[in-house]
PDB file of C-alpha atoms in Angstrom:
ATOM      1  CA  UNK A   1       0.216  -0.170  -0.456  1.00  0.00           C
ATOM      2  CA  UNK A   2       1.160   3.423  -1.137  1.00  0.00           C
ATOM      3  CA  UNK A   3      -0.289   6.910   0.596  1.00  0.00           C
ATOM      4  CA  UNK A   4       0.282   9.554  -2.651  1.00  0.00           C
ATOM      5  CA  UNK A   5      -1.013  13.095  -3.362  1.00  0.00           C
ATOM      6  CA  UNK A   6      -3.129  13.763  -6.114  1.00  0.00           C
ATOM      7  CA  UNK A   7      -3.517  17.043  -7.859  1.00  0.00           C
ATOM      8  CA  UNK A   8      -5.377  19.255 -10.196  1.00  0.00           C
ATOM      9  CA  UNK A   9      -5.825  23.300 -11.334  1.00  0.00           C
ATOM     10  CA  UNK A  10      -8.149  24.269 -13.433  1.00  0.00           C
ATOM     11  CA  UNK A  11      -9.062  27.832 -14.203  1.00  0.00           C
ATOM     12  CA  UNK A  12     -10.724  29.617 -17.289  1.00  0.00           C
ATOM     13  CA  UNK A  13     -10.878  32.737 -18.591  1.00  0.00           C
ATOM     14  CA  UNK A  14     -14.252  34.567 -19.453  1.00  0.00           C
ATOM     15  CA  UNK A  15     -14.271  37.681 -21.614  1.00  0.00           C
ATOM     16  CA  UNK A  16     -16.765  40.616 -19.719  1.00  0.00           C
ATOM     17  CA  UNK A  17     -16.261  43.502 -23.284  1.00  0.00           C
ATOM     18  CA  UNK A  18     -14.406  46.415 -23.298  1.00  0.00           C
ATOM     19  CA  UNK A  19     -11.392  44.798 -23.416  1.00  0.00           C
ATOM     20  CA  UNK A  20     -12.175  43.260 -19.152  1.00  0.00           C
ATOM     21  CA  UNK A  21     -11.519  39.646 -19.095  1.00  0.00           C
ATOM     22  CA  UNK A  22     -11.263  38.156 -15.298  1.00  0.00           C
ATOM     23  CA  UNK A  23      -8.881  34.935 -15.153  1.00  0.00           C
ATOM     24  CA  UNK A  24     -10.863  33.255 -11.982  1.00  0.00           C
ATOM     25  CA  UNK A  25      -9.227  29.504 -10.501  1.00  0.00           C
ATOM     26  CA  UNK A  26      -9.304  26.598  -8.203  1.00  0.00           C
ATOM     27  CA  UNK A  27      -6.730  23.462  -7.012  1.00  0.00           C
ATOM     28  CA  UNK A  28      -8.116  20.840  -5.824  1.00  0.00           C
ATOM     29  CA  UNK A  29      -5.570  18.583  -4.007  1.00  0.00           C
ATOM     30  CA  UNK A  30      -6.213  14.761  -2.148  1.00  0.00           C
ATOM     31  CA  UNK A  31      -4.533  11.328  -1.073  1.00  0.00           C
ATOM     32  CA  UNK A  32      -4.883   8.542  -2.362  1.00  0.00           C
ATOM     33  CA  UNK A  33      -4.177   4.701  -0.595  1.00  0.00           C
ATOM     34  CA  UNK A  34      -3.938   2.934  -3.588  1.00  0.00           C
ATOM     35  CA  UNK A  35      -2.052   3.979  -7.441  1.00  0.00           C
ATOM     36  CA  UNK A  36      -5.677   1.585  -9.337  1.00  0.00           C
ATOM     37  CA  UNK A  37      -7.314   4.885  -7.226  1.00  0.00           C
ATOM     38  CA  UNK A  38      -5.413   7.778  -8.769  1.00  0.00           C
ATOM     39  CA  UNK A  39      -6.843   8.166 -11.598  1.00  0.00           C
ATOM     40  CA  UNK A  40     -11.245   7.683 -10.281  1.00  0.00           C
ATOM     41  CA  UNK A  41      -9.626  10.839  -7.599  1.00  0.00           C
ATOM     42  CA  UNK A  42      -8.107  12.791 -10.841  1.00  0.00           C
ATOM     43  CA  UNK A  43     -11.544  13.084 -12.301  1.00  0.00           C
ATOM     44  CA  UNK A  44     -13.612  13.563  -8.997  1.00  0.00           C
ATOM     45  CA  UNK A  45     -11.114  16.722  -8.544  1.00  0.00           C
ATOM     46  CA  UNK A  46     -11.841  17.991 -12.104  1.00  0.00           C
ATOM     47  CA  UNK A  47     -15.457  17.798 -11.975  1.00  0.00           C
ATOM     48  CA  UNK A  48     -15.663  19.627  -8.387  1.00  0.00           C
ATOM     49  CA  UNK A  49     -13.181  22.249  -9.908  1.00  0.00           C
ATOM     50  CA  UNK A  50     -14.574  23.145 -12.765  1.00  0.00           C
ATOM     51  CA  UNK A  51     -18.333  23.387 -10.678  1.00  0.00           C
ATOM     52  CA  UNK A  52     -15.662  25.405  -8.120  1.00  0.00           C
ATOM     53  CA  UNK A  53     -14.691  27.692 -11.479  1.00  0.00           C
ATOM     54  CA  UNK A  54     -18.223  27.534 -12.847  1.00  0.00           C
ATOM     55  CA  UNK A  55     -19.656  29.151  -9.604  1.00  0.00           C
ATOM     56  CA  UNK A  56     -17.514  31.830  -9.181  1.00  0.00           C
ATOM     57  CA  UNK A  57     -17.986  32.615 -12.517  1.00  0.00           C
ATOM     58  CA  UNK A  58     -21.856  32.777 -12.867  1.00  0.00           C
ATOM     59  CA  UNK A  59     -21.991  36.252 -10.729  1.00  0.00           C
ATOM     60  CA  UNK A  60     -19.559  38.256 -12.538  1.00  0.00           C
ATOM     61  CA  UNK A  61     -21.432  36.810 -15.648  1.00  0.00           C
ATOM     62  CA  UNK A  62     -24.693  38.031 -14.956  1.00  0.00           C
ATOM     63  CA  UNK A  63     -23.164  41.514 -14.053  1.00  0.00           C
ATOM     64  CA  UNK A  64     -21.953  42.338 -16.738  1.00  0.00           C
ATOM     65  CA  UNK A  65     -25.147  41.263 -18.711  1.00  0.00           C
ATOM     66  CA  UNK A  66     -26.559  43.902 -17.119  1.00  0.00           C
ATOM     67  CA  UNK A  67     -24.671  45.500 -17.728  1.00  0.00           C
ATOM     68  CA  UNK A  68     -24.175  44.658 -21.492  1.00  0.00           C
ATOM     69  CA  UNK A  69     -27.608  45.292 -21.862  1.00  0.00           C
ATOM     70  CA  UNK A  70     -27.878  48.767 -19.779  1.00  0.00           C
ATOM     71  CA  UNK A  71     -25.271  50.312 -22.239  1.00  0.00           C
ATOM     72  CA  UNK A  72     -27.465  48.511 -25.757  1.00  0.00           C
ATOM     73  CA  UNK A  73     -30.525  49.957 -23.922  1.00  0.00           C
ATOM     74  CA  UNK A  74     -28.797  53.576 -23.568  1.00  0.00           C
ATOM     75  CA  UNK A  75     -27.356  53.372 -27.059  1.00  0.00           C
ATOM     76  CA  UNK A  76     -30.502  52.826 -28.668  1.00  0.00           C
ATOM     77  CA  UNK A  77     -32.520  55.752 -26.738  1.00  0.00           C
ATOM     78  CA  UNK A  78     -29.341  58.131 -27.519  1.00  0.00           C
ATOM     79  CA  UNK A  79     -30.040  56.698 -31.542  1.00  0.00           C
ATOM     80  CA  UNK A  80     -33.767  56.722 -31.056  1.00  0.00           C
ATOM     81  CA  UNK A  81     -33.357  60.215 -29.728  1.00  0.00           C
ATOM     82  CA  UNK A  82     -31.036  61.653 -32.564  1.00  0.00           C
ATOM     83  CA  UNK A  83     -33.424  59.826 -35.525  1.00  0.00           C
ATOM     84  CA  UNK A  84     -36.532  62.315 -34.035  1.00  0.00           C
ATOM     85  CA  UNK A  85     -34.600  65.612 -33.446  1.00  0.00           C
ATOM     86  CA  UNK A  86     -32.767  65.246 -36.981  1.00  0.00           C
ATOM     87  CA  UNK A  87     -36.760  64.423 -38.216  1.00  0.00           C
ATOM     88  CA  UNK A  88     -38.252  67.732 -36.354  1.00  0.00           C
ATOM     89  CA  UNK A  89     -35.881  69.104 -37.815  1.00  0.00           C
TER      90      UNK A  89
END
């Protein structure tokens, strides 16, 4: 019986638009007693790290989507007002 440590690191960069991005990452470690268990543990850690990054990213992405849609609606409103002013010229 051999005790060893396995680790996994997962990171992802998200484009937020306007030349902004955010990179989130997660590293997990586990001790295994049998080498045969290592592959399963690595796969489990990978999915856990991926889920943790996704969970951490969701509030940032949702807030960014709100800001993008808000900017688009403001831009459209400004454009529509400009057209109305030209029509009333």
